[in-house]
């Protein structure tokens, strides 16, 4: 069984969640208040960013050899997204309760992706080191 299974699953989930969120932003960003609040009134810009990010995440997930530095960048960006989501909430005082719930739930999902990716990349790197040591002793 592949040692990067957790990492690949977390990256795939993150990538497809990003692309799905971009689709929601484009389709509903101007018509649903909660979505408009989540995208800070800029559904197209938000969607473009998520399409780029999601594509990069999926690129990392489907590579034969996972680019470790890229995964760390993705993890940092996920944690920054969560941080900025809560800053966004703190700076606005006129969010609807559904908008607040949507932002919190989205941040929670992204936080879970970041944590699973962190666990996955650490496992992956550990197996890479142990396989390198095994190769050297043979």
mmCIF file with all atom_site columns, C-alpha atoms in Angstrom:
data_model
loop_
_atom_site.group_PDB
_atom_site.id
_atom_site.type_symbol
_atom_site.label_atom_id
_atom_site.label_alt_id
_atom_site.label_comp_id
_atom_site.label_asym_id
_atom_site.label_entity_id
_atom_site.label_seq_id
_atom_site.pdbx_PDB_ins_code
_atom_site.Cartn_x
_atom_site.Cartn_y
_atom_site.Cartn_z
_atom_site.occupancy
_atom_site.B_iso_or_equiv
_atom_site.pdbx_formal_charge
_atom_site.auth_seq_id
_atom_site.auth_comp_id
_atom_site.auth_asym_id
_atom_site.auth_atom_id
_atom_site.pdbx_PDB_model_num
ATOM 1   C CA . UNK A 1 1   ? 0.000   0.000  0.000  1.00 0.00 ? 1   UNK A CA 1
ATOM 2   C CA . UNK A 1 2   ? 1.231   3.482  -0.819 1.00 0.00 ? 2   UNK A CA 1
ATOM 3   C CA . UNK A 1 3   ? 2.684   5.338  2.147  1.00 0.00 ? 3   UNK A CA 1
ATOM 4   C CA . UNK A 1 4   ? 1.345   8.694  0.906  1.00 0.00 ? 4   UNK A CA 1
ATOM 5   C CA . UNK A 1 5   ? -2.301  7.620  0.986  1.00 0.00 ? 5   UNK A CA 1
ATOM 6   C CA . UNK A 1 6   ? -3.411  10.042 3.735  1.00 0.00 ? 6   UNK A CA 1
ATOM 7   C CA . UNK A 1 7   ? -1.556  12.912 2.095  1.00 0.00 ? 7   UNK A CA 1
ATOM 8   C CA . UNK A 1 8   ? -2.982  12.215 -1.350 1.00 0.00 ? 8   UNK A CA 1
ATOM 9   C CA . UNK A 1 9   ? -6.536  11.882 0.009  1.00 0.00 ? 9   UNK A CA 1
ATOM 10  C CA . UNK A 1 10  ? -6.235  15.139 1.974  1.00 0.00 ? 10  UNK A CA 1
ATOM 11  C CA . UNK A 1 11  ? -4.813  16.960 -1.042 1.00 0.00 ? 11  UNK A CA 1
ATOM 12  C CA . UNK A 1 12  ? -7.540  15.625 -3.329 1.00 0.00 ? 12  UNK A CA 1
ATOM 13  C CA . UNK A 1 13  ? -10.254 16.606 -0.858 1.00 0.00 ? 13  UNK A CA 1
ATOM 14  C CA . UNK A 1 14  ? -8.737  20.075 -0.505 1.00 0.00 ? 14  UNK A CA 1
ATOM 15  C CA . UNK A 1 15  ? -8.399  20.529 -4.269 1.00 0.00 ? 15  UNK A CA 1
ATOM 16  C CA . UNK A 1 16  ? -11.916 19.409 -5.107 1.00 0.00 ? 16  UNK A CA 1
ATOM 17  C CA . UNK A 1 17  ? -13.351 21.415 -2.186 1.00 0.00 ? 17  UNK A CA 1
ATOM 18  C CA . UNK A 1 18  ? -11.585 24.507 -3.562 1.00 0.00 ? 18  UNK A CA 1
ATOM 19  C CA . UNK A 1 19  ? -12.932 23.929 -7.067 1.00 0.00 ? 19  UNK A CA 1
ATOM 20  C CA . UNK A 1 20  ? -16.429 23.296 -5.695 1.00 0.00 ? 20  UNK A CA 1
ATOM 21  C CA . UNK A 1 21  ? -16.251 26.468 -3.620 1.00 0.00 ? 21  UNK A CA 1
ATOM 22  C CA . UNK A 1 22  ? -15.187 28.401 -6.716 1.00 0.00 ? 22  UNK A CA 1
ATOM 23  C CA . UNK A 1 23  ? -18.239 27.069 -8.546 1.00 0.00 ? 23  UNK A CA 1
ATOM 24  C CA . UNK A 1 24  ? -20.517 28.072 -5.665 1.00 0.00 ? 24  UNK A CA 1
ATOM 25  C CA . UNK A 1 25  ? -18.940 31.548 -5.600 1.00 0.00 ? 25  UNK A CA 1
ATOM 26  C CA . UNK A 1 26  ? -19.528 32.050 -9.325 1.00 0.00 ? 26  UNK A CA 1
ATOM 27  C CA . UNK A 1 27  ? -23.053 30.654 -9.371 1.00 0.00 ? 27  UNK A CA 1
ATOM 28  C CA . UNK A 1 28  ? -24.366 32.084 -6.102 1.00 0.00 ? 28  UNK A CA 1
ATOM 29  C CA . UNK A 1 29  ? -21.989 34.889 -5.110 1.00 0.00 ? 29  UNK A CA 1
ATOM 30  C CA . UNK A 1 30  ? -24.216 37.634 -6.420 1.00 0.00 ? 30  UNK A CA 1
ATOM 31  C CA . UNK A 1 31  ? -27.548 36.130 -5.439 1.00 0.00 ? 31  UNK A CA 1
ATOM 32  C CA . UNK A 1 32  ? -27.128 34.667 -1.948 1.00 0.00 ? 32  UNK A CA 1
ATOM 33  C CA . UNK A 1 33  ? -26.155 37.080 0.788  1.00 0.00 ? 33  UNK A CA 1
ATOM 34  C CA . UNK A 1 34  ? -24.251 34.477 2.841  1.00 0.00 ? 34  UNK A CA 1
ATOM 35  C CA . UNK A 1 35  ? -22.086 33.467 -0.127 1.00 0.00 ? 35  UNK A CA 1
ATOM 36  C CA . UNK A 1 36  ? -21.523 37.121 -1.019 1.00 0.00 ? 36  UNK A CA 1
ATOM 37  C CA . UNK A 1 37  ? -20.370 37.753 2.549  1.00 0.00 ? 37  UNK A CA 1
ATOM 38  C CA . UNK A 1 38  ? -18.005 34.785 2.397  1.00 0.00 ? 38  UNK A CA 1
ATOM 39  C CA . UNK A 1 39  ? -16.424 36.012 -0.855 1.00 0.00 ? 39  UNK A CA 1
ATOM 40  C CA . UNK A 1 40  ? -16.223 39.578 0.478  1.00 0.00 ? 40  UNK A CA 1
ATOM 41  C CA . UNK A 1 41  ? -18.436 40.860 -2.328 1.00 0.00 ? 41  UNK A CA 1
ATOM 42  C CA . UNK A 1 42  ? -16.009 39.678 -5.018 1.00 0.00 ? 42  UNK A CA 1
ATOM 43  C CA . UNK A 1 43  ? -17.222 36.290 -6.276 1.00 0.00 ? 43  UNK A CA 1
ATOM 44  C CA . UNK A 1 44  ? -15.237 36.276 -9.525 1.00 0.00 ? 44  UNK A CA 1
ATOM 45  C CA . UNK A 1 45  ? -11.909 37.212 -7.912 1.00 0.00 ? 45  UNK A CA 1
ATOM 46  C CA . UNK A 1 46  ? -12.512 34.694 -5.118 1.00 0.00 ? 46  UNK A CA 1
ATOM 47  C CA . UNK A 1 47  ? -13.403 31.971 -7.642 1.00 0.00 ? 47  UNK A CA 1
ATOM 48  C CA . UNK A 1 48  ? -10.331 32.619 -9.788 1.00 0.00 ? 48  UNK A CA 1
ATOM 49  C CA . UNK A 1 49  ? -8.076  32.357 -6.741 1.00 0.00 ? 49  UNK A CA 1
ATOM 50  C CA . UNK A 1 50  ? -9.725  29.093 -5.708 1.00 0.00 ? 50  UNK A CA 1
ATOM 51  C CA . UNK A 1 51  ? -9.478  27.613 -9.206 1.00 0.00 ? 51  UNK A CA 1
ATOM 52  C CA . UNK A 1 52  ? -5.753  28.378 -9.326 1.00 0.00 ? 52  UNK A CA 1
ATOM 53  C CA . UNK A 1 53  ? -5.211  27.082 -5.790 1.00 0.00 ? 53  UNK A CA 1
ATOM 54  C CA . UNK A 1 54  ? -7.351  23.968 -6.292 1.00 0.00 ? 54  UNK A CA 1
ATOM 55  C CA . UNK A 1 55  ? -5.567  23.150 -9.548 1.00 0.00 ? 55  UNK A CA 1
ATOM 56  C CA . UNK A 1 56  ? -2.163  23.407 -7.883 1.00 0.00 ? 56  UNK A CA 1
ATOM 57  C CA . UNK A 1 57  ? -3.330  21.235 -4.987 1.00 0.00 ? 57  UNK A CA 1
ATOM 58  C CA . UNK A 1 58  ? -4.653  18.585 -7.379 1.00 0.00 ? 58  UNK A CA 1
ATOM 59  C CA . UNK A 1 59  ? -1.410  18.747 -9.374 1.00 0.00 ? 59  UNK A CA 1
ATOM 60  C CA . UNK A 1 60  ? 0.483   17.916 -6.161 1.00 0.00 ? 60  UNK A CA 1
ATOM 61  C CA . UNK A 1 61  ? -1.994  15.154 -5.272 1.00 0.00 ? 61  UNK A CA 1
ATOM 62  C CA . UNK A 1 62  ? -1.740  13.355 -8.589 1.00 0.00 ? 62  UNK A CA 1
ATOM 63  C CA . UNK A 1 63  ? 2.028   13.591 -9.155 1.00 0.00 ? 63  UNK A CA 1
ATOM 64  C CA . UNK A 1 64  ? 3.817   10.256 -9.014 1.00 0.00 ? 64  UNK A CA 1
ATOM 65  C CA . UNK A 1 65  ? 6.369   11.741 -6.616 1.00 0.00 ? 65  UNK A CA 1
ATOM 66  C CA . UNK A 1 66  ? 4.737   14.272 -4.308 1.00 0.00 ? 66  UNK A CA 1
ATOM 67  C CA . UNK A 1 67  ? 6.508   17.666 -4.342 1.00 0.00 ? 67  UNK A CA 1
ATOM 68  C CA . UNK A 1 68  ? 7.162   18.150 -0.618 1.00 0.00 ? 68  UNK A CA 1
ATOM 69  C CA . UNK A 1 69  ? 7.949   21.880 -0.735 1.00 0.00 ? 69  UNK A CA 1
ATOM 70  C CA . UNK A 1 70  ? 4.738   22.515 -2.679 1.00 0.00 ? 70  UNK A CA 1
ATOM 71  C CA . UNK A 1 71  ? 2.730   20.593 -0.078 1.00 0.00 ? 71  UNK A CA 1
ATOM 72  C CA . UNK A 1 72  ? 4.248   22.720 2.704  1.00 0.00 ? 72  UNK A CA 1
ATOM 73  C CA . UNK A 1 73  ? 3.302   25.865 0.760  1.00 0.00 ? 73  UNK A CA 1
ATOM 74  C CA . UNK A 1 74  ? -0.259  24.536 0.393  1.00 0.00 ? 74  UNK A CA 1
ATOM 75  C CA . UNK A 1 75  ? -0.420  23.826 4.126  1.00 0.00 ? 75  UNK A CA 1
ATOM 76  C CA . UNK A 1 76  ? 0.781   27.326 4.993  1.00 0.00 ? 76  UNK A CA 1
ATOM 77  C CA . UNK A 1 77  ? -1.748  28.838 2.580  1.00 0.00 ? 77  UNK A CA 1
ATOM 78  C CA . UNK A 1 78  ? -4.524  26.775 4.167  1.00 0.00 ? 78  UNK A CA 1
ATOM 79  C CA . UNK A 1 79  ? -3.605  27.986 7.652  1.00 0.00 ? 79  UNK A CA 1
ATOM 80  C CA . UNK A 1 80  ? -3.424  31.581 6.350  1.00 0.00 ? 80  UNK A CA 1
ATOM 81  C CA . UNK A 1 81  ? -6.871  31.185 4.771  1.00 0.00 ? 81  UNK A CA 1
ATOM 82  C CA . UNK A 1 82  ? -8.294  30.117 8.123  1.00 0.00 ? 82  UNK A CA 1
ATOM 83  C CA . UNK A 1 83  ? -6.566  32.985 9.932  1.00 0.00 ? 83  UNK A CA 1
ATOM 84  C CA . UNK A 1 84  ? -7.750  35.534 7.387  1.00 0.00 ? 84  UNK A CA 1
ATOM 85  C CA . UNK A 1 85  ? -11.275 34.109 7.503  1.00 0.00 ? 85  UNK A CA 1
ATOM 86  C CA . UNK A 1 86  ? -11.478 34.851 11.196 1.00 0.00 ? 86  UNK A CA 1
ATOM 87  C CA . UNK A 1 87  ? -9.904  38.286 10.692 1.00 0.00 ? 87  UNK A CA 1
ATOM 88  C CA . UNK A 1 88  ? -12.560 38.891 8.029  1.00 0.00 ? 88  UNK A CA 1
ATOM 89  C CA . UNK A 1 89  ? -15.253 37.948 10.543 1.00 0.00 ? 89  UNK A CA 1
ATOM 90  C CA . UNK A 1 90  ? -13.765 40.221 13.185 1.00 0.00 ? 90  UNK A CA 1
ATOM 91  C CA . UNK A 1 91  ? -13.615 43.230 10.880 1.00 0.00 ? 91  UNK A CA 1
ATOM 92  C CA . UNK A 1 92  ? -17.258 43.072 9.830  1.00 0.00 ? 92  UNK A CA 1
ATOM 93  C CA . UNK A 1 93  ? -20.173 43.561 12.155 1.00 0.00 ? 93  UNK A CA 1
ATOM 94  C CA . UNK A 1 94  ? -23.028 43.216 9.706  1.00 0.00 ? 94  UNK A CA 1
ATOM 95  C CA . UNK A 1 95  ? -22.750 39.587 8.655  1.00 0.00 ? 95  UNK A CA 1
ATOM 96  C CA . UNK A 1 96  ? -25.882 37.493 8.565  1.00 0.00 ? 96  UNK A CA 1
ATOM 97  C CA . UNK A 1 97  ? -25.963 34.492 10.869 1.00 0.00 ? 97  UNK A CA 1
ATOM 98  C CA . UNK A 1 98  ? -25.920 32.210 7.806  1.00 0.00 ? 98  UNK A CA 1
ATOM 99  C CA . UNK A 1 99  ? -22.912 34.114 6.444  1.00 0.00 ? 99  UNK A CA 1
ATOM 100 C CA . UNK A 1 100 ? -21.064 33.684 9.733  1.00 0.00 ? 100 UNK A CA 1
ATOM 101 C CA . UNK A 1 101 ? -21.912 29.980 9.802  1.00 0.00 ? 101 UNK A CA 1
ATOM 102 C CA . UNK A 1 102 ? -20.748 29.545 6.199  1.00 0.00 ? 102 UNK A CA 1
ATOM 103 C CA . UNK A 1 103 ? -17.422 31.260 6.895  1.00 0.00 ? 103 UNK A CA 1
ATOM 104 C CA . UNK A 1 104 ? -16.858 29.276 10.101 1.00 0.00 ? 104 UNK A CA 1
ATOM 105 C CA . UNK A 1 105 ? -17.734 25.952 8.436  1.00 0.00 ? 105 UNK A CA 1
ATOM 106 C CA . UNK A 1 106 ? -15.510 26.707 5.451  1.00 0.00 ? 106 UNK A CA 1
ATOM 107 C CA . UNK A 1 107 ? -12.653 27.662 7.765  1.00 0.00 ? 107 UNK A CA 1
ATOM 108 C CA . UNK A 1 108 ? -13.174 24.485 9.754  1.00 0.00 ? 108 UNK A CA 1
ATOM 109 C CA . UNK A 1 109 ? -13.024 22.361 6.585  1.00 0.00 ? 109 UNK A CA 1
ATOM 110 C CA . UNK A 1 110 ? -9.831  24.101 5.429  1.00 0.00 ? 110 UNK A CA 1
ATOM 111 C CA . UNK A 1 111 ? -8.318  23.686 8.901  1.00 0.00 ? 111 UNK A CA 1
ATOM 112 C CA . UNK A 1 112 ? -9.071  19.956 8.769  1.00 0.00 ? 112 UNK A CA 1
ATOM 113 C CA . UNK A 1 113 ? -7.411  19.738 5.333  1.00 0.00 ? 113 UNK A CA 1
ATOM 114 C CA . UNK A 1 114 ? -4.343  21.552 6.664  1.00 0.00 ? 114 UNK A CA 1
ATOM 115 C CA . UNK A 1 115 ? -4.065  19.254 9.676  1.00 0.00 ? 115 UNK A CA 1
ATOM 116 C CA . UNK A 1 116 ? -4.512  16.072 7.612  1.00 0.00 ? 116 UNK A CA 1
ATOM 117 C CA . UNK A 1 117 ? -1.999  17.311 5.038  1.00 0.00 ? 117 UNK A CA 1
ATOM 118 C CA . UNK A 1 118 ? 0.482   18.092 7.803  1.00 0.00 ? 118 UNK A CA 1
ATOM 119 C CA . UNK A 1 119 ? 0.095   14.597 9.244  1.00 0.00 ? 119 UNK A CA 1
ATOM 120 C CA . UNK A 1 120 ? 0.308   13.114 5.762  1.00 0.00 ? 120 UNK A CA 1
ATOM 121 C CA . UNK A 1 121 ? 3.436   14.985 4.672  1.00 0.00 ? 121 UNK A CA 1
ATOM 122 C CA . UNK A 1 122 ? 5.193   14.144 7.939  1.00 0.00 ? 122 UNK A CA 1
ATOM 123 C CA . UNK A 1 123 ? 4.400   10.444 7.414  1.00 0.00 ? 123 UNK A CA 1
ATOM 124 C CA . UNK A 1 124 ? 5.442   10.663 3.787  1.00 0.00 ? 124 UNK A CA 1
ATOM 125 C CA . UNK A 1 125 ? 8.753   12.314 4.655  1.00 0.00 ? 125 UNK A CA 1
ATOM 126 C CA . UNK A 1 126 ? 9.400   9.736  7.378  1.00 0.00 ? 126 UNK A CA 1
ATOM 127 C CA . UNK A 1 127 ? 8.868   6.873  4.926  1.00 0.00 ? 127 UNK A CA 1
ATOM 128 C CA . UNK A 1 128 ? 11.089  8.632  2.381  1.00 0.00 ? 128 UNK A CA 1
ATOM 129 C CA . UNK A 1 129 ? 13.899  8.835  4.937  1.00 0.00 ? 129 UNK A CA 1
ATOM 130 C CA . UNK A 1 130 ? 13.520  5.224  6.029  1.00 0.00 ? 130 UNK A CA 1
ATOM 131 C CA . UNK A 1 131 ? 13.466  3.966  2.431  1.00 0.00 ? 131 UNK A CA 1
ATOM 132 C CA . UNK A 1 132 ? 16.591  6.009  1.669  1.00 0.00 ? 132 UNK A CA 1
ATOM 133 C CA . UNK A 1 133 ? 18.348  4.506  4.688  1.00 0.00 ? 133 UNK A CA 1
ATOM 134 C CA . UNK A 1 134 ? 17.262  1.011  3.607  1.00 0.00 ? 134 UNK A CA 1
ATOM 135 C CA . UNK A 1 135 ? 18.598  1.630  0.094  1.00 0.00 ? 135 UNK A CA 1
ATOM 136 C CA . UNK A 1 136 ? 21.947  2.791  1.472  1.00 0.00 ? 136 UNK A CA 1
ATOM 137 C CA . UNK A 1 137 ? 22.370  -0.299 3.656  1.00 0.00 ? 137 UNK A CA 1
ATOM 138 C CA . UNK A 1 138 ? 21.664  -2.670 0.772  1.00 0.00 ? 138 UNK A CA 1
#
